[in-house]
Short mmCIF file of C-alpha atoms in Angstrom, two decimals:
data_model
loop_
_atom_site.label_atom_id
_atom_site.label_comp_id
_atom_site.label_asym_id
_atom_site.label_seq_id
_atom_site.Cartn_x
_atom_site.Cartn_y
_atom_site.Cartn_z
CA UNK A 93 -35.89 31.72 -39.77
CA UNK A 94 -35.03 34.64 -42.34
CA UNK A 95 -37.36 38.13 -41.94
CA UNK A 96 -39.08 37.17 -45.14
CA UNK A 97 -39.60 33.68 -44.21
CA UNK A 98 -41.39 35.04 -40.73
CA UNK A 99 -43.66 37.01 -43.13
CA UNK A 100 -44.94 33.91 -45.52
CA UNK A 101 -45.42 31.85 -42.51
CA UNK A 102 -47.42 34.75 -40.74
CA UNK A 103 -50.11 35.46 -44.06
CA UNK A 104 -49.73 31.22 -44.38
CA UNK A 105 -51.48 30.78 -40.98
CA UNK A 106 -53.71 34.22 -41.22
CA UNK A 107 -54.91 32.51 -44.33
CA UNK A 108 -55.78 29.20 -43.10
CA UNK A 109 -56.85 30.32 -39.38
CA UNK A 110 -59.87 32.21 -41.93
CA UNK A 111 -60.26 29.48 -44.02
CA UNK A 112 -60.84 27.46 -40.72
CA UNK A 113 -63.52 29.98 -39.86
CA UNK A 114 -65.08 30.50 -43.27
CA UNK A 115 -65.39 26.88 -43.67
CA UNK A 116 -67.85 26.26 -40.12
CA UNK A 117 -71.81 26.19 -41.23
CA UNK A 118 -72.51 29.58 -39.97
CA UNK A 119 -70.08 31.18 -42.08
CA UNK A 120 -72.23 31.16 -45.64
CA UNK A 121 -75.54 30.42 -46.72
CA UNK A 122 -73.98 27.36 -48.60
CA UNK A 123 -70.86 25.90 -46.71
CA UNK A 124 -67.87 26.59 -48.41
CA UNK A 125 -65.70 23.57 -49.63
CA UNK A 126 -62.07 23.75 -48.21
CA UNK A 127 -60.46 25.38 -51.55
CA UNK A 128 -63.15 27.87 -51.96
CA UNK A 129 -62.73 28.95 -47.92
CA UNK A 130 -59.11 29.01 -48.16
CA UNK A 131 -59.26 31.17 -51.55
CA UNK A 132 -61.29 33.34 -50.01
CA UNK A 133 -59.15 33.72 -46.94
CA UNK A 134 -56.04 34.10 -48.69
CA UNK A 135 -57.52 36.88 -51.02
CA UNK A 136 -58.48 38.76 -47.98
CA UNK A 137 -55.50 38.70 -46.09
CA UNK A 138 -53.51 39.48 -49.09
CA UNK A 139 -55.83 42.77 -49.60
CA UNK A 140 -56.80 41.04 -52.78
CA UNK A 141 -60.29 40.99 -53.49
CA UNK A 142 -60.56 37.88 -56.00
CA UNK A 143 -63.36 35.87 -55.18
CA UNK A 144 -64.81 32.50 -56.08
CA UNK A 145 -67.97 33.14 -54.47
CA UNK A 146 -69.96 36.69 -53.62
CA UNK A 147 -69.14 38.09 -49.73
CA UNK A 148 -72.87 38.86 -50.15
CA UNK A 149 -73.25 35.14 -50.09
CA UNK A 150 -71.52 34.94 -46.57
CA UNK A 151 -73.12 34.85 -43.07
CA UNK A 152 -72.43 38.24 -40.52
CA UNK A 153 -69.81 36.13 -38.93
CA UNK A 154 -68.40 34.96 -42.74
CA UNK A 155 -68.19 38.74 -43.53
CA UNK A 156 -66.82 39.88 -40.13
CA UNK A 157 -63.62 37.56 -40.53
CA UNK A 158 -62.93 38.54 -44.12
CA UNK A 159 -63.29 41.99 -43.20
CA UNK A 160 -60.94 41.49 -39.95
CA UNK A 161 -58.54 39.52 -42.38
CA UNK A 162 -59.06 42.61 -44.63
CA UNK A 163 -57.64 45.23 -41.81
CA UNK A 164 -55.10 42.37 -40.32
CA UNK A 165 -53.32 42.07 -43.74
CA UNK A 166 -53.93 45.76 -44.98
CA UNK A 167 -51.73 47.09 -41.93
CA UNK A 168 -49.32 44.18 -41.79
CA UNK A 169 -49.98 41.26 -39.29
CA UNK A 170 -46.56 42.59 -37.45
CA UNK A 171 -47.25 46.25 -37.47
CA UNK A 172 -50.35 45.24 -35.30
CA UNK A 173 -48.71 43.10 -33.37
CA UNK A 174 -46.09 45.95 -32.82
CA UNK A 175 -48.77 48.45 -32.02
CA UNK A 176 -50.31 46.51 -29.33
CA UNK A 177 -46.60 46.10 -27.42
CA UNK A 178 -46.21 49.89 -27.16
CA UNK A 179 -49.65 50.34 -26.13
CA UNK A 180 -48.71 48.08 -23.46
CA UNK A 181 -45.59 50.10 -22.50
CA UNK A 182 -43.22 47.08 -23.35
CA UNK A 183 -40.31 47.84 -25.83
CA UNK A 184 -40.11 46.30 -29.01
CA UNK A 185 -37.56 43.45 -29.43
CA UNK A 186 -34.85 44.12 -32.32
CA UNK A 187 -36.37 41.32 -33.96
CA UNK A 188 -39.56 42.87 -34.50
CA UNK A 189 -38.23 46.34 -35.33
CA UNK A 190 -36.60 44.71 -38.41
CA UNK A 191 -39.44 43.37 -39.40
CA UNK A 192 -41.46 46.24 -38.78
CA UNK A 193 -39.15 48.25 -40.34
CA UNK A 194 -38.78 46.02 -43.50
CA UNK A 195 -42.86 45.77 -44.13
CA UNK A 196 -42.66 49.76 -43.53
CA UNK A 197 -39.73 50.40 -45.99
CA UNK A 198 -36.58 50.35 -43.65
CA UNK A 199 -38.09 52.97 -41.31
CA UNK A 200 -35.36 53.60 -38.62
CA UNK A 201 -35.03 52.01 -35.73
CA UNK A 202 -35.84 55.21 -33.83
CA UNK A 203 -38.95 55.78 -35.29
CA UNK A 204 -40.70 53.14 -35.47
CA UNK A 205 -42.66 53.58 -32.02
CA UNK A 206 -43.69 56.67 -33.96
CA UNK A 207 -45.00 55.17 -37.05
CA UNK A 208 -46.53 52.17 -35.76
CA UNK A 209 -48.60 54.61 -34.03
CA UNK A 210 -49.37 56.80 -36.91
CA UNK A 211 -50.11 53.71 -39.73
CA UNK A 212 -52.66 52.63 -37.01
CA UNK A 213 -53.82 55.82 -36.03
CA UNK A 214 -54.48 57.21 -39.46
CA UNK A 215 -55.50 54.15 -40.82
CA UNK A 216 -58.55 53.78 -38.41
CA UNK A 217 -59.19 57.81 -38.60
CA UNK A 218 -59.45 57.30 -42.00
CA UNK A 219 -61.63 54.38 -42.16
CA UNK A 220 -64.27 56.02 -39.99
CA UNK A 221 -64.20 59.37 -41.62
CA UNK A 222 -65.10 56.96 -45.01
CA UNK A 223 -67.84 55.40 -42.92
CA UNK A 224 -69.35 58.44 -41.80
CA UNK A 225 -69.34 59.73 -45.63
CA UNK A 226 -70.74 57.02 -47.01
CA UNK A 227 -73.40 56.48 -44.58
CA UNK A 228 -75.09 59.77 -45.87
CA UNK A 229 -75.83 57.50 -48.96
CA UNK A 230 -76.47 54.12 -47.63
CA UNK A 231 -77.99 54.81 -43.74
CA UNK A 232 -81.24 56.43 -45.87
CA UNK A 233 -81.39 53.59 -48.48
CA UNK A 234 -81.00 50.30 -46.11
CA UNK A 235 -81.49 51.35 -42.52
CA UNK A 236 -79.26 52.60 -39.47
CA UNK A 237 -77.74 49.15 -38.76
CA UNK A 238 -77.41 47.93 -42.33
CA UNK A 239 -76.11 51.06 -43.80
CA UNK A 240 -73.88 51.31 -41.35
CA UNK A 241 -72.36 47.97 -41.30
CA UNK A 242 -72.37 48.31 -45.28
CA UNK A 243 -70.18 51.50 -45.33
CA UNK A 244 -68.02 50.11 -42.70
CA UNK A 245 -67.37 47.22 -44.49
CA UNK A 246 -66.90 49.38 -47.99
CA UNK A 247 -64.13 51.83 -46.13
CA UNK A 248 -62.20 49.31 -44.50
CA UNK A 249 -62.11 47.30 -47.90
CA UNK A 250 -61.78 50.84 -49.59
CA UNK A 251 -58.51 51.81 -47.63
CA UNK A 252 -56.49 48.72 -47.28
CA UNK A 253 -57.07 48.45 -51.49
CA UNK A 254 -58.63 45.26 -50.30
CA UNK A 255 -61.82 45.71 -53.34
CA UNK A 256 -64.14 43.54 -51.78
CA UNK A 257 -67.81 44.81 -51.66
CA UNK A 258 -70.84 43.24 -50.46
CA UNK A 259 -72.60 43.11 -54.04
CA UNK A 260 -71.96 40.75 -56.24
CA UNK A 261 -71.48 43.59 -58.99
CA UNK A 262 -69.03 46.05 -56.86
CA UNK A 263 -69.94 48.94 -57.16
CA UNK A 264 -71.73 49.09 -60.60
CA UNK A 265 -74.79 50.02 -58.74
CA UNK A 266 -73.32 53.40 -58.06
CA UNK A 267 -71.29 54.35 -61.17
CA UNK A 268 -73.19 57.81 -61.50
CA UNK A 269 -73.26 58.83 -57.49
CA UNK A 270 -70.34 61.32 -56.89
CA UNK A 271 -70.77 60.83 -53.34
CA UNK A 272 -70.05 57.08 -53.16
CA UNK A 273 -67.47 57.19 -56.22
CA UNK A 274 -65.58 60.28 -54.15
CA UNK A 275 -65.17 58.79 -50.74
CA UNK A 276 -63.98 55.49 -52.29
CA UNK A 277 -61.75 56.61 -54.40
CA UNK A 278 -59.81 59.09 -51.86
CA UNK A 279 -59.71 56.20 -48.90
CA UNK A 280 -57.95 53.78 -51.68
CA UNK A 281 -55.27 56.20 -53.41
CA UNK A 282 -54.69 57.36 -50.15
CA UNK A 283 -54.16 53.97 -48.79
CA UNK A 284 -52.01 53.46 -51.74
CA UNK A 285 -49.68 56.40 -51.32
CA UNK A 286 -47.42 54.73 -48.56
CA UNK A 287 -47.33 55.20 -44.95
CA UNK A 288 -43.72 56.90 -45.21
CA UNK A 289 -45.07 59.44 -47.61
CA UNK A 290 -48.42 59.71 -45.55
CA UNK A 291 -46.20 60.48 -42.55
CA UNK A 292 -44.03 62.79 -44.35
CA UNK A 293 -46.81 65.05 -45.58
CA UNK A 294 -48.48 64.66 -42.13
CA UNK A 295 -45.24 66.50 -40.94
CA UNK A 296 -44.91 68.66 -43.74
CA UNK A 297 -44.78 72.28 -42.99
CA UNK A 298 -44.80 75.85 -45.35
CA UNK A 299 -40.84 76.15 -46.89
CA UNK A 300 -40.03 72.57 -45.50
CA UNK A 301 -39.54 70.31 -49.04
CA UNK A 302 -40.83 67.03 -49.39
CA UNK A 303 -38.01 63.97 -50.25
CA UNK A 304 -37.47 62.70 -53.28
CA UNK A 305 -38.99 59.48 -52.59
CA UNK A 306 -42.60 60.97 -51.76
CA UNK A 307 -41.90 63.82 -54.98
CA UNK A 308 -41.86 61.11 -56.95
CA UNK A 309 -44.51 58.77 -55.78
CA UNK A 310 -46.80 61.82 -55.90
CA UNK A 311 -46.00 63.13 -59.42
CA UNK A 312 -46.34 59.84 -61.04
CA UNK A 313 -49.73 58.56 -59.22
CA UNK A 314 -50.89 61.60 -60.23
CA UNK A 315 -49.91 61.16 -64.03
CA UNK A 316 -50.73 57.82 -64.27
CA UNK A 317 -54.09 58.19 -62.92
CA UNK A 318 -54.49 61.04 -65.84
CA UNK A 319 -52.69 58.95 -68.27
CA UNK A 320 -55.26 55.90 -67.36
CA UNK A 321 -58.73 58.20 -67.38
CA UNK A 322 -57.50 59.39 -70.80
CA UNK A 323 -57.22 55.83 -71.93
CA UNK A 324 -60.58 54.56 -70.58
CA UNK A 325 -62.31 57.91 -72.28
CA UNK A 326 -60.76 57.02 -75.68
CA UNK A 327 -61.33 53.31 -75.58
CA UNK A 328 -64.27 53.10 -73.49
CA UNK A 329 -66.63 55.90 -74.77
CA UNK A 330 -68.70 54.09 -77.54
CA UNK A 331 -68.65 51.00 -75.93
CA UNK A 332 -72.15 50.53 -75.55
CA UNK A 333 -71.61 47.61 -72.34
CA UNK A 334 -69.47 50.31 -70.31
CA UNK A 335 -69.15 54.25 -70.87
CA UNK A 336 -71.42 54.38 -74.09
CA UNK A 337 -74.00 53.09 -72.09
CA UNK A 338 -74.17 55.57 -69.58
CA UNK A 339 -76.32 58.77 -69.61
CA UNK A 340 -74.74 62.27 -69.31
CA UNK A 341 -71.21 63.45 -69.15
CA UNK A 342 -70.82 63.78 -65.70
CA UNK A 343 -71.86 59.98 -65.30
CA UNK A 344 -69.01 59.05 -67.79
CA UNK A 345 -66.80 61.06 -66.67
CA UNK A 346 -67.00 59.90 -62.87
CA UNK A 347 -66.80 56.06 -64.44
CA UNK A 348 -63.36 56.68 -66.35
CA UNK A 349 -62.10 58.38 -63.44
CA UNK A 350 -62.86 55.35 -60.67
CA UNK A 351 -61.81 53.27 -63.91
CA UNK A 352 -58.47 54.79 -64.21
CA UNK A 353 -57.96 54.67 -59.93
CA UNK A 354 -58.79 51.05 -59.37
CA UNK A 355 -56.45 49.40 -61.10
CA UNK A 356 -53.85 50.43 -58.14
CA UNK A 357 -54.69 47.55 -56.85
CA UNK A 358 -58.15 48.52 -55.35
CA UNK A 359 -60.35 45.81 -56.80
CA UNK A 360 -63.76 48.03 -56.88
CA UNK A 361 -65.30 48.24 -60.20
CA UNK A 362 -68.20 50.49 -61.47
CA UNK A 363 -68.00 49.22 -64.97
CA UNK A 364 -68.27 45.75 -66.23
CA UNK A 365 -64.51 44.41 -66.41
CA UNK A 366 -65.29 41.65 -69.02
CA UNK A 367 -67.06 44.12 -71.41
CA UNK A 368 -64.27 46.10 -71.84
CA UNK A 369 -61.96 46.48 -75.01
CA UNK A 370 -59.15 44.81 -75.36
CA UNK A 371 -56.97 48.17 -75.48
CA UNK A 372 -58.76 48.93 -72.03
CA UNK A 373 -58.10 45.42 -70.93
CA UNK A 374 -54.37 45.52 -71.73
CA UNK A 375 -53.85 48.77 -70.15
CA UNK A 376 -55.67 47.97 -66.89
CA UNK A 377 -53.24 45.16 -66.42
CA UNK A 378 -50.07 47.80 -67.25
CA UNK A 379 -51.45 49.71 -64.12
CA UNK A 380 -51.90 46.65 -62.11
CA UNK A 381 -48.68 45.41 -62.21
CA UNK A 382 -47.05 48.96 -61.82
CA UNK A 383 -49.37 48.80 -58.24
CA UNK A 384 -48.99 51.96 -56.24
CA UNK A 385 -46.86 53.68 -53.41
CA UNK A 386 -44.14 51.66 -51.36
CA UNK A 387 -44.96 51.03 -48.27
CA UNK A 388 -48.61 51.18 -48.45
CA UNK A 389 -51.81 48.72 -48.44
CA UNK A 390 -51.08 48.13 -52.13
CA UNK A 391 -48.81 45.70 -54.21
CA UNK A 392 -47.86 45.52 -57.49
CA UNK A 393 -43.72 46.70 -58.75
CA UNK A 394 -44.70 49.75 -57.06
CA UNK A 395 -45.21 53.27 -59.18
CA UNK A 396 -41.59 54.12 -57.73
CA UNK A 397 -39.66 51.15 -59.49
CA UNK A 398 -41.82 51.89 -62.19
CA UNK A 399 -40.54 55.67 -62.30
CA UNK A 400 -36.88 54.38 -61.65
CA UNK A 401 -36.97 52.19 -64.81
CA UNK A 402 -38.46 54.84 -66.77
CA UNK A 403 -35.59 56.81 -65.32
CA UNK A 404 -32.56 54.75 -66.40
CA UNK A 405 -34.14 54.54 -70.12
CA UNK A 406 -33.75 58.32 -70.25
CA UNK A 407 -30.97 58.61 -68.85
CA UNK A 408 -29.15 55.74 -71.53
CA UNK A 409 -30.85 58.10 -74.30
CA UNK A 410 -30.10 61.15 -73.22
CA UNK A 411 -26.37 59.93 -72.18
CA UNK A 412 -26.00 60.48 -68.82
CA UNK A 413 -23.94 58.71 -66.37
CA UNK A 414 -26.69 58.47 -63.77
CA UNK A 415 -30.66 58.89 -63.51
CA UNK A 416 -31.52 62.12 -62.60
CA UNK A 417 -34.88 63.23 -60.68
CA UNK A 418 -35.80 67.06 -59.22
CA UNK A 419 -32.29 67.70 -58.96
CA UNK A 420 -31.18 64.59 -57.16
CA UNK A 421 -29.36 61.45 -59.05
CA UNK A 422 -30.18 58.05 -57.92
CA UNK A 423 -27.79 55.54 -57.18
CA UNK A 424 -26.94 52.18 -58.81
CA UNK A 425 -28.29 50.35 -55.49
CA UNK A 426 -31.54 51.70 -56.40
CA UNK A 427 -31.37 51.09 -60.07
CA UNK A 428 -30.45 47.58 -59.51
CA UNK A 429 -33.27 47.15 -56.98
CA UNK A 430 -36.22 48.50 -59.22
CA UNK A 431 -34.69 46.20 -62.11
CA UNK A 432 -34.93 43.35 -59.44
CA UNK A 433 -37.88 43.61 -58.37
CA UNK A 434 -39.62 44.37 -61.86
CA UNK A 435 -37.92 41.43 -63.70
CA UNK A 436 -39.34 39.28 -60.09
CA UNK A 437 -42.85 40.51 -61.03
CA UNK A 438 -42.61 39.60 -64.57
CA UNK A 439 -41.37 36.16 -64.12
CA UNK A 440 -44.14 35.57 -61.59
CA UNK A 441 -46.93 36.90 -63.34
CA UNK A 442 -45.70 34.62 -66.59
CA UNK A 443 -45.17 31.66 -64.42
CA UNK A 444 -48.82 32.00 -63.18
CA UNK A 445 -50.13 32.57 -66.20
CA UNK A 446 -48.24 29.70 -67.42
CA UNK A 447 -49.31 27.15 -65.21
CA UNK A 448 -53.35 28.51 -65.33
CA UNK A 449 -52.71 27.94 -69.58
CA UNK A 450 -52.07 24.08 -68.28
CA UNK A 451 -54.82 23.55 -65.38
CA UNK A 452 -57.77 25.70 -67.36
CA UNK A 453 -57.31 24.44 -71.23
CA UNK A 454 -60.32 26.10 -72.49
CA UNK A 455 -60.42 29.13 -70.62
CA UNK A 456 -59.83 32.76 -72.48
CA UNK A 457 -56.21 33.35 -72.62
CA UNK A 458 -56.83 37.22 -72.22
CA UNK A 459 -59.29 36.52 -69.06
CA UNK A 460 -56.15 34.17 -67.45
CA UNK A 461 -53.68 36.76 -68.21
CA UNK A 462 -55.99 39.59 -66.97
CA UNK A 463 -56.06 36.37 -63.68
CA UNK A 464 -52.42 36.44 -62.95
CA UNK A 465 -51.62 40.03 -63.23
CA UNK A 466 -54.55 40.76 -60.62
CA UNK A 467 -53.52 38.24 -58.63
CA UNK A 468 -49.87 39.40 -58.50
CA UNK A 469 -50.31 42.33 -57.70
CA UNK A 470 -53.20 41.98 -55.12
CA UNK A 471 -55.76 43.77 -56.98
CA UNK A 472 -58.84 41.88 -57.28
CA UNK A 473 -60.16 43.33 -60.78
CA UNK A 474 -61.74 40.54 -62.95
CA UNK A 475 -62.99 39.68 -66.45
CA UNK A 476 -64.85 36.53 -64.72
CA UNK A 477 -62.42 33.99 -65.26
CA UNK A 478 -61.62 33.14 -61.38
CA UNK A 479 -65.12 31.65 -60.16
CA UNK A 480 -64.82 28.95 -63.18
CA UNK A 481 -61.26 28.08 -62.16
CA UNK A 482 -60.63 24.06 -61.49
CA UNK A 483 -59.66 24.03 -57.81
CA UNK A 484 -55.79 23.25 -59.42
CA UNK A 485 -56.28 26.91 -60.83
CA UNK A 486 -57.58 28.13 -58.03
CA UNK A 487 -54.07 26.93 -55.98
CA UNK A 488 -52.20 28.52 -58.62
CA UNK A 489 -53.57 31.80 -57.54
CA UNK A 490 -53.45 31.66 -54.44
CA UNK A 491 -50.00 30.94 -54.62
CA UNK A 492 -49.61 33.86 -56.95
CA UNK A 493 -51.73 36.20 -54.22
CA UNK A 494 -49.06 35.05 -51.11
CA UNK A 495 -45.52 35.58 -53.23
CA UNK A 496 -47.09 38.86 -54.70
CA UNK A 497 -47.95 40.39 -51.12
CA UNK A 498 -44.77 39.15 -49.36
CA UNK A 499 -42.39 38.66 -52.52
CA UNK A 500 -41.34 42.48 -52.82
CA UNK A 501 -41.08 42.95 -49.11
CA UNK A 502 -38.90 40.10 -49.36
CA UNK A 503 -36.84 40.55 -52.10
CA UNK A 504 -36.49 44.11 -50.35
CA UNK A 505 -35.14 42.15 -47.27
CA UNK A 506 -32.32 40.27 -49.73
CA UNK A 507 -31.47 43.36 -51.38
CA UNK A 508 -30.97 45.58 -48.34
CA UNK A 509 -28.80 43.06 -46.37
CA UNK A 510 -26.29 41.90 -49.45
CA UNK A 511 -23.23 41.62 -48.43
CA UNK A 512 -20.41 43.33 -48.87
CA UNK A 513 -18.25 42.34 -52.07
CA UNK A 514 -14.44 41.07 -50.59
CA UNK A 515 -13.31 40.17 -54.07
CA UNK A 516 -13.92 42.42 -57.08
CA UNK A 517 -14.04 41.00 -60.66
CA UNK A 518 -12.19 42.79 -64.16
CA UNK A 519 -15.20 44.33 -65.70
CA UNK A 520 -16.52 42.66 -68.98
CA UNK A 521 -18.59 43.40 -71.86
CA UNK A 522 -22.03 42.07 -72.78
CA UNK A 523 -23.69 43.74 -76.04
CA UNK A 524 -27.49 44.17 -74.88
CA UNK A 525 -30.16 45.63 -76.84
#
């Protein structure tokens, strides 16, 4: 069995070991049916957030096994797994580093040990530190034990980009509290940085420079996440169902920011996703499916391809032999991997969409579109359209949520062990454009 096929099979029996659980009695208020409990399972362990019914609806137990399907998933189901051999003392066998190193973005060998320990280490560091924060807002309003459980839940959700909240409106409830909209934010863009850039700048020191590959996933997170507040400001703010119907400018302003950072594939929402424009709507999904950093909690192309593309178009314009970033040109390996894995997640976001258009007839075709992006690239925002899915639609996504968490780790895989060309072909000419 390949290293990608491992991976499928691993989230395919996370997802129905939790629909298992989600289905017994004390799971929910109202049993679940099997598609609804496997849905929900899948969308956890695929640090989705998509729901066909509200976590608030769910038992302790039903929320303690999406939330441990939640951390399971976020870190990778091998990375875990990993972790708890060297904590043990016994050495990892070559098997597992290759897998390790694939879901970690072909870490060495030599380091791995290392990382394992530092994605789990952080990770859980950073978790509490959210809980803590947020439990200055919600320990006063619902109690010790309540607001403690809620903030866990909220930072583990928060940092694995997982977007699943215990209200059945997200986070609307606390569009205007910098406090909450702060500490939710920072665990979910830091989450969706990538572990290899986490670990770089963990290591970084004054005159040391940072790679290329963590120079560029920081510039362009950052300019997308201007570029998408911008947006939401310009569309948003005399939309009396979102922004315009917010009081004061520090409310709206703290709404287009969490606005603009979500769609990285966090999930949360402090503004109503169905009210918004269409221009809104159509952008979110553009930073959906560009996702966020390699490596990390997050899916999506990845804000790297996404730069790499953007790249090669300049470089075609501006007539230069290779892509050039900060000095360093990129090679056609990597051009030829971002075009992969871009054209991958455009043909599966178009065959989802394509096969919701034939299972849910009279559904919006904007709200099935906004669907299949989300679901692709493991974000969990919605315009409403998933709860009234037919149980055939509700397949289709899931579907879409497995192959859009393991499909770029996968293709990844392919790409990186290619082999080596014996024969080499005269060149010919194909007029593009």
């Amino acid at each position: 069995m390949s290293l990608p096929e491992l991976l499928l099979a691993g989230f395919l029996l996370l997802s129905v070991l939790g629909a298992l659980l989600l289905s017994l009695p004390i799971a929910a208020e109202q049993p679940l049916n099997w598609h609804q409990a496997l849905f929900t399972a899948t969308s956890a362990v695929t640090v989705t957030g998509l729901g066909v019914v509200d976590t608030s609806s769910l038992s302790l137990f039903g929320q303690l096994v999406v939330l441990g399907l939640i951390q399971v998933g976020g870190l990778g189901f091998m990375t875990c797994a990993a972790m708890m051999m060297v904590l043990l003392g016994m050495r990892l066998p070559l098997y597992q580093k290759r897998l390790i190193s694939e879901s970690l973005e072909h870490t060495s060998f030599a380091e791995l040990a290392q990382m394992v320990r530092l994605v789990v280490g952080f990770a859980l560091a950073t978790e509490l530190a959210g809980t803590l924060l947020l439990s200055l807002v919600w320990m006063p309003e619902h109690g010790v034990a309540a607001g403690l459980w809620i903030s866990a839940f909220h930072a583990i959700s928060a940092f694995n980009n997982a977007g699943f909240s215990l209200w059945p409106d997200s986070l609307a409830r606390e569009v205007a509290d910098p406090l909450v909209n702060g500490v939710i934010s920072l665990l979910f863009i830091v989450g969706g940085l990538g572990f290899v850039v986490i670990a770089e700048l963990a290591n970084w020191r004054p005159g040391r420079g940072l790679s290329l590959h963590a120079r560029i996933t920081l510039h362009a997170s950052g300019g997308l996440i201007l570029a998408a507040m911008a947006c939401v400001l310009l569309f948003e703010w005399d939309n009396p169902a979102t922004l315009g119907g917010l009081e004061g400018l520090g409310a709206k302003l703290q709404a287009a920011w969490f606005q603009a950072v979500t769609p990285r594939t966090a999930g949360f929402n402090t503004l109503d996703i169905g009210a918004m424009t269409t221009p809104s709507a159509l952008l979110t999904m553009l930073w959906m499916f560009i996702g966020a950093g390699s490596g990390s909690t997050a899916s999506g192309i990845k804000v790297t391809t996404f730069m790499v593309l953007l790249l090669v178009a300049r470089a075609f314009l501006k007539g230069q032999a290779r892509p050039v970033a900060f000095g360093r040109s990129l090679s056609a390996r990597t051009v030829m991997e971002a075009v992969a894995v871009a054209l991958a997640g455009m043909l599966l976001v178009f065959g989802c969409l394509l096969a919701l258009t034939i299972t849910e007839p009279g559904q919006d075709f904007l709200g099935l579109a906004f669907e299949s992006v989300s679901a692709f690239a493991t974000v969990g925002l919605s315009r409403g359209v998933t709860a009234e899915l037919s149980a055939s639609g509700q397949l289709v996504l899931i579907a879409t949520m497995l192959l859009g968490r393991v499909g770029p780790i996968s293709l990844g895989y392919l790409l990186a062990t290619r082999k080596t060309e014996s024969l080499r072909f005269a060149e010919g000419r194909v007029h593009v454009g």
